[in-house]
Amino acid sequence: MDPTLLAETASVGGFFALRAGEPEPGHRPLADVYAARSPLLTVRVDTVAAGLRAPERRVAASVAHLGLAARLWSVALGCAALHGRVPDLDPALLHWDPARSAPDDLVLREVRGLPADAATVRETVQLRHLVPLAEAVRRDTRVSSRLLWGNAGSALAGAVRELMAWSRRTGRPETAERAASLAGELFAGPGLAGTVHGPALRRRTCCLYYRCPSGGLCGDCVFDRPPGRPQSRGRA
């Protein structure tokens, strides 16, 4: 896969950016993050907790998980929809700095292209990243598996919406069609089935962001207003 194609994918938005080359100091392979007894995920949750002034650790853990899931889905789905190829996001080659602010910075040491079918995208993101990421989050913090899979579904839906908006802006309807088709297959599979619903792809669980002092509801939240507060829907 030509590394220069990553630049066009990044034009969709910040969550679609993937840098190729040698990682900077502080970046670590995501394989290390997922490893048992690794402190790296804890560092990330601590960073998010401090930034959000999260009242509970599980709130920060959920938001940290959602942010990384969104980055992974966006990069893979964006490349698949725009270029018909998916970068091999091998956790040993994909580097990340847990101490940086969102959107999470991702650096791929070697760009290798894979087929852009739903099975490959699922293997690349869901099985090789989101499954071990959820396990790492749950080792650090008591968060329900259902909430984390809800985050995964919401992150994928968000990537689809961004690609559709980009397609309208650039007059590239075929990109939106490919993104929607791939996402439809992914949402029909295990783990993601039932996490979102309706044409707006509204999620069925809440990421807990509303519990932060400055938090509101995400645009796809299961709630119409924050529980216990009379505020209307906002954007996280």
PDB file of C-alpha atoms in Angstrom:
ATOM      1  CA  MET A   1       0.000   0.000   0.000  1.00  0.00           C
ATOM      2  CA  ASP A   2       1.389   3.392  -1.019  1.00  0.00           C
ATOM      3  CA  PRO A   3       2.011   5.451   2.154  1.00  0.00           C
ATOM      4  CA  THR A   4       1.065   8.641   0.285  1.00  0.00           C
ATOM      5  CA  LEU A   5      -2.557   7.428   0.216  1.00  0.00           C
ATOM      6  CA  LEU A   6      -2.698   7.981   3.954  1.00  0.00           C
ATOM      7  CA  ALA A   7      -2.649  11.753   3.395  1.00  0.00           C
ATOM      8  CA  GLU A   8      -5.968  11.723   1.535  1.00  0.00           C
ATOM      9  CA  THR A   9      -7.503   9.535   4.204  1.00  0.00           C
ATOM     10  CA  ALA A  10      -6.345  12.041   6.826  1.00  0.00           C
ATOM     11  CA  SER A  11      -8.190  14.803   4.938  1.00  0.00           C
ATOM     12  CA  VAL A  12     -11.466  13.310   6.158  1.00  0.00           C
ATOM     13  CA  GLY A  13     -10.665  14.488   9.692  1.00  0.00           C
ATOM     14  CA  GLY A  14      -8.244  14.215  12.580  1.00  0.00           C
ATOM     15  CA  PHE A  15      -9.430  10.776  13.618  1.00  0.00           C
ATOM     16  CA  PHE A  16      -8.510   9.422  10.160  1.00  0.00           C
ATOM     17  CA  ALA A  17      -4.858  10.437  10.340  1.00  0.00           C
ATOM     18  CA  LEU A  18      -2.171   7.761  10.375  1.00  0.00           C
ATOM     19  CA  ARG A  19       1.504   8.663  10.241  1.00  0.00           C
ATOM     20  CA  ALA A  20       4.009   6.313   8.657  1.00  0.00           C
ATOM     21  CA  GLY A  21       7.624   5.995   9.758  1.00  0.00           C
ATOM     22  CA  GLU A  22       9.634   5.785  12.923  1.00  0.00           C
ATOM     23  CA  PRO A  23       7.711   6.591  16.089  1.00  0.00           C
ATOM     24  CA  GLU A  24       8.798   9.414  18.375  1.00  0.00           C
ATOM     25  CA  PRO A  25      10.039   8.896  21.942  1.00  0.00           C
ATOM     26  CA  GLY A  26       7.130   7.998  24.193  1.00  0.00           C
ATOM     27  CA  HIS A  27       5.314   5.980  21.559  1.00  0.00           C
ATOM     28  CA  ARG A  28       4.911   2.298  22.318  1.00  0.00           C
ATOM     29  CA  PRO A  29       3.580  -0.605  20.253  1.00  0.00           C
ATOM     30  CA  LEU A  30      -0.070  -1.251  21.000  1.00  0.00           C
ATOM     31  CA  ALA A  31       0.931  -4.877  21.516  1.00  0.00           C
ATOM     32  CA  ASP A  32       2.698  -3.671  24.675  1.00  0.00           C
ATOM     33  CA  VAL A  33      -0.429  -1.805  25.794  1.00  0.00           C
ATOM     34  CA  TYR A  34      -2.526  -4.958  25.539  1.00  0.00           C
ATOM     35  CA  ALA A  35      -0.005  -7.177  27.314  1.00  0.00           C
ATOM     36  CA  ALA A  36      -0.907  -8.551  30.740  1.00  0.00           C
ATOM     37  CA  ARG A  37       0.427  -6.443  33.628  1.00  0.00           C
ATOM     38  CA  SER A  38       1.317  -3.573  31.293  1.00  0.00           C
ATOM     39  CA  PRO A  39       0.979  -0.130  32.969  1.00  0.00           C
ATOM     40  CA  LEU A  40       0.453   1.725  29.671  1.00  0.00           C
ATOM     41  CA  LEU A  41      -3.327   1.586  29.609  1.00  0.00           C
ATOM     42  CA  THR A  42      -3.362   2.812  33.197  1.00  0.00           C
ATOM     43  CA  VAL A  43      -1.255   5.802  32.097  1.00  0.00           C
ATOM     44  CA  ARG A  44      -3.831   6.593  29.422  1.00  0.00           C
ATOM     45  CA  VAL A  45      -6.771   6.361  31.792  1.00  0.00           C
ATOM     46  CA  ASP A  46      -4.938   8.570  34.292  1.00  0.00           C
ATOM     47  CA  THR A  47      -4.299  11.154  31.556  1.00  0.00           C
ATOM     48  CA  VAL A  48      -7.943  11.200  30.472  1.00  0.00           C
ATOM     49  CA  ALA A  49      -9.187  11.297  34.069  1.00  0.00           C
ATOM     50  CA  ALA A  50      -7.068  14.362  34.818  1.00  0.00           C
ATOM     51  CA  GLY A  51      -8.119  16.146  31.642  1.00  0.00           C
ATOM     52  CA  LEU A  52     -11.835  15.544  32.180  1.00  0.00           C
ATOM     53  CA  ARG A  53     -11.756  15.796  35.979  1.00  0.00           C
ATOM     54  CA  ALA A  54     -13.684  12.540  35.816  1.00  0.00           C
ATOM     55  CA  PRO A  55     -15.648  11.787  39.010  1.00  0.00           C
ATOM     56  CA  GLU A  56     -15.149   8.019  38.599  1.00  0.00           C
ATOM     57  CA  ARG A  57     -12.290   6.078  37.085  1.00  0.00           C
ATOM     58  CA  ARG A  58     -14.640   4.024  34.927  1.00  0.00           C
ATOM     59  CA  VAL A  59     -15.789   7.230  33.200  1.00  0.00           C
ATOM     60  CA  ALA A  60     -12.222   8.020  32.158  1.00  0.00           C
ATOM     61  CA  ALA A  61     -11.620   4.402  31.169  1.00  0.00           C
ATOM     62  CA  SER A  62     -14.698   4.442  28.927  1.00  0.00           C
ATOM     63  CA  VAL A  63     -13.779   7.744  27.266  1.00  0.00           C
ATOM     64  CA  ALA A  64     -10.189   6.596  26.725  1.00  0.00           C
ATOM     65  CA  HIS A  65     -11.432   3.355  25.179  1.00  0.00           C
ATOM     66  CA  LEU A  66     -13.904   5.174  22.936  1.00  0.00           C
ATOM     67  CA  GLY A  67     -11.225   7.547  21.664  1.00  0.00           C
ATOM     68  CA  LEU A  68      -8.805   4.812  20.656  1.00  0.00           C
ATOM     69  CA  ALA A  69     -11.574   2.676  19.140  1.00  0.00           C
ATOM     70  CA  ALA A  70     -12.651   5.656  17.039  1.00  0.00           C
ATOM     71  CA  ARG A  71      -9.116   6.166  15.761  1.00  0.00           C
ATOM     72  CA  LEU A  72      -8.695   2.523  14.794  1.00  0.00           C
ATOM     73  CA  TRP A  73     -12.034   2.218  13.004  1.00  0.00           C
ATOM     74  CA  SER A  74     -11.550   5.557  11.222  1.00  0.00           C
ATOM     75  CA  VAL A  75      -8.133   4.685   9.833  1.00  0.00           C
ATOM     76  CA  ALA A  76      -9.173   1.243   8.623  1.00  0.00           C
ATOM     77  CA  LEU A  77     -12.612   2.134   7.269  1.00  0.00           C
ATOM     78  CA  GLY A  78     -11.345   5.368   5.727  1.00  0.00           C
ATOM     79  CA  CYS A  79      -8.585   3.642   3.783  1.00  0.00           C
ATOM     80  CA  ALA A  80     -10.947   0.858   2.720  1.00  0.00           C
ATOM     81  CA  ALA A  81     -13.612   3.258   1.470  1.00  0.00           C
ATOM     82  CA  LEU A  82     -11.258   5.708  -0.246  1.00  0.00           C
ATOM     83  CA  HIS A  83      -8.588   3.433  -1.643  1.00  0.00           C
ATOM     84  CA  GLY A  84      -9.842  -0.145  -1.606  1.00  0.00           C
ATOM     85  CA  ARG A  85      -7.004  -1.206   0.673  1.00  0.00           C
ATOM     86  CA  VAL A  86      -6.614  -1.480   4.445  1.00  0.00           C
ATOM     87  CA  PRO A  87      -3.282  -0.841   6.182  1.00  0.00           C
ATOM     88  CA  ASP A  88      -2.064  -3.769   8.229  1.00  0.00           C
ATOM     89  CA  LEU A  89      -2.471  -2.365  11.742  1.00  0.00           C
ATOM     90  CA  ASP A  90      -0.361  -5.060  13.338  1.00  0.00           C
ATOM     91  CA  PRO A  91      -0.289  -4.186  17.082  1.00  0.00           C
ATOM     92  CA  ALA A  92       3.472  -4.780  17.043  1.00  0.00           C
ATOM     93  CA  LEU A  93       3.924  -2.161  14.288  1.00  0.00           C
ATOM     94  CA  LEU A  94       1.283   0.388  15.313  1.00  0.00           C
ATOM     95  CA  HIS A  95       2.672   2.792  17.919  1.00  0.00           C
ATOM     96  CA  TRP A  96       0.814   5.091  20.305  1.00  0.00           C
ATOM     97  CA  ASP A  97       1.687   7.536  23.068  1.00  0.00           C
ATOM     98  CA  PRO A  98      -0.700   7.028  26.009  1.00  0.00           C
ATOM     99  CA  ALA A  99       0.263  10.359  27.584  1.00  0.00           C
ATOM    100  CA  ARG A 100      -0.817  12.545  24.661  1.00  0.00           C
ATOM    101  CA  SER A 101      -4.162  14.278  24.340  1.00  0.00           C
ATOM    102  CA  ALA A 102      -6.939  13.231  21.946  1.00  0.00           C
ATOM    103  CA  PRO A 103      -7.218  12.395  19.138  1.00  0.00           C
ATOM    104  CA  ASP A 104      -4.787   9.600  19.886  1.00  0.00           C
ATOM    105  CA  ASP A 105      -1.609   9.834  17.800  1.00  0.00           C
ATOM    106  CA  LEU A 106      -0.945   6.680  15.775  1.00  0.00           C
ATOM    107  CA  VAL A 107       2.305   5.880  13.951  1.00  0.00           C
ATOM    108  CA  LEU A 108       2.719   2.822  11.725  1.00  0.00           C
ATOM    109  CA  ARG A 109       6.316   1.659  11.314  1.00  0.00           C
ATOM    110  CA  GLU A 110       5.644  -0.266   8.106  1.00  0.00           C
ATOM    111  CA  VAL A 111       2.744   0.252   5.710  1.00  0.00           C
ATOM    112  CA  ARG A 112       1.467  -3.013   4.256  1.00  0.00           C
ATOM    113  CA  GLY A 113      -1.796  -3.174   2.343  1.00  0.00           C
ATOM    114  CA  LEU A 114      -4.537  -5.722   2.926  1.00  0.00           C
ATOM    115  CA  PRO A 115      -7.800  -6.441   1.053  1.00  0.00           C
ATOM    116  CA  ALA A 116     -10.608  -4.022   1.853  1.00  0.00           C
ATOM    117  CA  ASP A 117     -13.329  -6.571   2.585  1.00  0.00           C
ATOM    118  CA  ALA A 118     -15.371  -6.643   5.797  1.00  0.00           C
ATOM    119  CA  ALA A 119     -13.715  -9.816   7.067  1.00  0.00           C
ATOM    120  CA  THR A 120     -10.270  -8.218   6.807  1.00  0.00           C
ATOM    121  CA  VAL A 121     -11.422  -4.976   8.443  1.00  0.00           C
ATOM    122  CA  ARG A 122     -12.983  -6.984  11.281  1.00  0.00           C
ATOM    123  CA  GLU A 123      -9.790  -8.977  11.788  1.00  0.00           C
ATOM    124  CA  THR A 124      -7.606  -5.860  11.555  1.00  0.00           C
ATOM    125  CA  VAL A 125      -9.529  -3.705  14.035  1.00  0.00           C
ATOM    126  CA  GLN A 126     -12.012  -5.719  16.074  1.00  0.00           C
ATOM    127  CA  LEU A 127     -10.126  -8.945  16.688  1.00  0.00           C
ATOM    128  CA  ARG A 128      -6.538  -7.717  16.790  1.00  0.00           C
ATOM    129  CA  HIS A 129      -7.222  -4.491  18.698  1.00  0.00           C
ATOM    130  CA  LEU A 130     -10.648  -4.028  20.235  1.00  0.00           C
ATOM    131  CA  VAL A 131     -10.832  -7.448  21.873  1.00  0.00           C
ATOM    132  CA  PRO A 132      -7.451  -7.148  23.664  1.00  0.00           C
ATOM    133  CA  LEU A 133      -8.067  -3.438  24.331  1.00  0.00           C
ATOM    134  CA  ALA A 134     -11.320  -4.226  26.139  1.00  0.00           C
ATOM    135  CA  GLU A 135      -9.521  -6.869  28.175  1.00  0.00           C
ATOM    136  CA  ALA A 136      -6.827  -4.347  29.127  1.00  0.00           C
ATOM    137  CA  VAL A 137      -9.432  -1.749  30.116  1.00  0.00           C
ATOM    138  CA  ARG A 138     -11.271  -4.248  32.293  1.00  0.00           C
ATOM    139  CA  ARG A 139      -8.020  -5.256  33.997  1.00  0.00           C
ATOM    140  CA  ASP A 140      -7.465  -1.613  34.913  1.00  0.00           C
ATOM    141  CA  THR A 141     -11.005  -0.572  35.782  1.00  0.00           C
ATOM    142  CA  ARG A 142     -14.349  -2.152  36.483  1.00  0.00           C
ATOM    143  CA  VAL A 143     -16.260  -1.354  33.277  1.00  0.00           C
ATOM    144  CA  SER A 144     -18.992  -3.494  31.769  1.00  0.00           C
ATOM    145  CA  SER A 145     -18.236  -5.402  28.592  1.00  0.00           C
ATOM    146  CA  ARG A 146     -21.571  -4.251  27.140  1.00  0.00           C
ATOM    147  CA  LEU A 147     -20.568  -0.604  27.561  1.00  0.00           C
ATOM    148  CA  LEU A 148     -17.221  -1.209  25.843  1.00  0.00           C
ATOM    149  CA  TRP A 149     -18.835  -2.945  22.880  1.00  0.00           C
ATOM    150  CA  GLY A 150     -21.291  -0.067  22.752  1.00  0.00           C
ATOM    151  CA  ASN A 151     -18.293   2.231  22.479  1.00  0.00           C
ATOM    152  CA  ALA A 152     -16.916   0.102  19.657  1.00  0.00           C
ATOM    153  CA  GLY A 153     -20.201   0.311  17.755  1.00  0.00           C
ATOM    154  CA  SER A 154     -20.506   4.036  18.359  1.00  0.00           C
ATOM    155  CA  ALA A 155     -16.940   4.587  17.157  1.00  0.00           C
ATOM    156  CA  LEU A 156     -17.608   2.684  13.936  1.00  0.00           C
ATOM    157  CA  ALA A 157     -20.851   4.598  13.373  1.00  0.00           C
ATOM    158  CA  GLY A 158     -18.999   7.858  13.900  1.00  0.00           C
ATOM    159  CA  ALA A 159     -16.446   6.918  11.254  1.00  0.00           C
ATOM    160  CA  VAL A 160     -19.257   6.152   8.796  1.00  0.00           C
ATOM    161  CA  ARG A 161     -20.916   9.531   9.439  1.00  0.00           C
ATOM    162  CA  GLU A 162     -17.639  11.388   8.891  1.00  0.00           C
ATOM    163  CA  LEU A 163     -16.978   9.543   5.634  1.00  0.00           C
ATOM    164  CA  MET A 164     -20.486  10.308   4.401  1.00  0.00           C
ATOM    165  CA  ALA A 165     -20.031  14.004   5.189  1.00  0.00           C
ATOM    166  CA  TRP A 166     -16.648  14.010   3.407  1.00  0.00           C
ATOM    167  CA  SER A 167     -18.208  12.299   0.406  1.00  0.00           C
ATOM    168  CA  ARG A 168     -20.860  15.011   0.141  1.00  0.00           C
ATOM    169  CA  ARG A 169     -18.272  17.789   0.415  1.00  0.00           C
ATOM    170  CA  THR A 170     -15.989  16.293  -2.218  1.00  0.00           C
ATOM    171  CA  GLY A 171     -18.548  14.849  -4.611  1.00  0.00           C
ATOM    172  CA  ARG A 172     -17.369  11.276  -4.015  1.00  0.00           C
ATOM    173  CA  PRO A 173     -20.596   9.300  -3.415  1.00  0.00           C
ATOM    174  CA  GLU A 174     -18.857   5.994  -4.085  1.00  0.00           C
ATOM    175  CA  THR A 175     -16.813   6.481  -0.910  1.00  0.00           C
ATOM    176  CA  ALA A 176     -19.957   6.793   1.211  1.00  0.00           C
ATOM    177  CA  GLU A 177     -21.449   3.735  -0.477  1.00  0.00           C
ATOM    178  CA  ARG A 178     -18.392   1.599   0.258  1.00  0.00           C
ATOM    179  CA  ALA A 179     -18.227   2.812   3.857  1.00  0.00           C
ATOM    180  CA  ALA A 180     -21.913   2.072   4.461  1.00  0.00           C
ATOM    181  CA  SER A 181     -21.663  -1.361   2.861  1.00  0.00           C
ATOM    182  CA  LEU A 182     -18.638  -2.381   4.915  1.00  0.00           C
ATOM    183  CA  ALA A 183     -20.151  -1.032   8.114  1.00  0.00           C
ATOM    184  CA  GLY A 184     -23.375  -2.924   7.461  1.00  0.00           C
ATOM    185  CA  GLU A 185     -21.465  -6.189   7.322  1.00  0.00           C
ATOM    186  CA  LEU A 186     -19.467  -5.322  10.420  1.00  0.00           C
ATOM    187  CA  PHE A 187     -22.558  -4.399  12.432  1.00  0.00           C
ATOM    188  CA  ALA A 188     -24.134  -7.727  11.493  1.00  0.00           C
ATOM    189  CA  GLY A 189     -21.285  -9.651  13.087  1.00  0.00           C
ATOM    190  CA  PRO A 190     -20.511 -10.745  16.643  1.00  0.00           C
ATOM    191  CA  GLY A 191     -19.679  -8.107  19.204  1.00  0.00           C
ATOM    192  CA  LEU A 192     -21.128  -5.204  17.215  1.00  0.00           C
ATOM    193  CA  ALA A 193     -24.591  -6.597  16.473  1.00  0.00           C
ATOM    194  CA  GLY A 194     -27.222  -4.583  18.319  1.00  0.00           C
ATOM    195  CA  THR A 195     -24.825  -1.875  19.549  1.00  0.00           C
ATOM    196  CA  VAL A 196     -26.500   0.806  17.393  1.00  0.00           C
ATOM    197  CA  HIS A 197     -29.914   1.062  15.804  1.00  0.00           C
ATOM    198  CA  GLY A 198     -31.959   3.068  13.333  1.00  0.00           C
ATOM    199  CA  PRO A 199     -30.870   5.103  10.304  1.00  0.00           C
ATOM    200  CA  ALA A 200     -29.001   7.515  12.596  1.00  0.00           C
ATOM    201  CA  LEU A 201     -27.008   4.610  14.103  1.00  0.00           C
ATOM    202  CA  ARG A 202     -27.891   5.698  17.615  1.00  0.00           C
ATOM    203  CA  ARG A 203     -26.163   3.674  20.301  1.00  0.00           C
ATOM    204  CA  ARG A 204     -27.964   1.582  22.909  1.00  0.00           C
ATOM    205  CA  THR A 205     -25.569   2.281  25.790  1.00  0.00           C
ATOM    206  CA  CYS A 206     -23.955   5.397  27.251  1.00  0.00           C
ATOM    207  CA  CYS A 207     -20.199   6.063  27.379  1.00  0.00           C
ATOM    208  CA  LEU A 208     -20.655   7.945  30.719  1.00  0.00           C
ATOM    209  CA  TYR A 209     -19.131  11.200  29.435  1.00  0.00           C
ATOM    210  CA  TYR A 210     -22.116  13.138  30.792  1.00  0.00           C
ATOM    211  CA  ARG A 211     -20.870  12.452  34.330  1.00  0.00           C
ATOM    212  CA  CYS A 212     -17.859  14.731  33.867  1.00  0.00           C
ATOM    213  CA  PRO A 213     -18.171  18.306  35.240  1.00  0.00           C
ATOM    214  CA  SER A 214     -18.280  19.800  31.729  1.00  0.00           C
ATOM    215  CA  GLY A 215     -19.797  16.765  30.045  1.00  0.00           C
ATOM    216  CA  GLY A 216     -22.964  16.556  28.002  1.00  0.00           C
ATOM    217  CA  LEU A 217     -24.472  13.901  25.800  1.00  0.00           C
ATOM    218  CA  CYS A 218     -22.834  12.677  22.633  1.00  0.00           C
ATOM    219  CA  GLY A 219     -24.903  13.109  19.484  1.00  0.00           C
ATOM    220  CA  ASP A 220     -25.712   9.391  19.357  1.00  0.00           C
ATOM    221  CA  CYS A 221     -26.301   8.842  23.086  1.00  0.00           C
ATOM    222  CA  VAL A 222     -28.955   6.440  24.287  1.00  0.00           C
ATOM    223  CA  PHE A 223     -30.276   9.199  26.572  1.00  0.00           C
ATOM    224  CA  ASP A 224     -32.293  12.240  25.466  1.00  0.00           C
ATOM    225  CA  ARG A 225     -31.031  14.207  28.454  1.00  0.00           C
ATOM    226  CA  PRO A 226     -28.384  13.508  31.093  1.00  0.00           C
ATOM    227  CA  PRO A 227     -29.907  11.434  33.888  1.00  0.00           C
ATOM    228  CA  GLY A 228     -30.744  13.680  36.824  1.00  0.00           C
ATOM    229  CA  ARG A 229     -30.122  16.868  34.829  1.00  0.00           C
ATOM    230  CA  PRO A 230     -32.537  18.893  32.648  1.00  0.00           C
ATOM    231  CA  GLN A 231     -29.954  19.565  29.917  1.00  0.00           C
ATOM    232  CA  SER A 232     -30.581  18.845  26.250  1.00  0.00           C
ATOM    233  CA  ARG A 233     -28.481  16.715  23.937  1.00  0.00           C
ATOM    234  CA  GLY A 234     -25.025  18.087  23.150  1.00  0.00           C
ATOM    235  CA  ARG A 235     -21.836  16.924  21.530  1.00  0.00           C
ATOM    236  CA  ALA A 236     -18.983  15.174  23.321  1.00  0.00           C
TER     237      ALA A 236
END
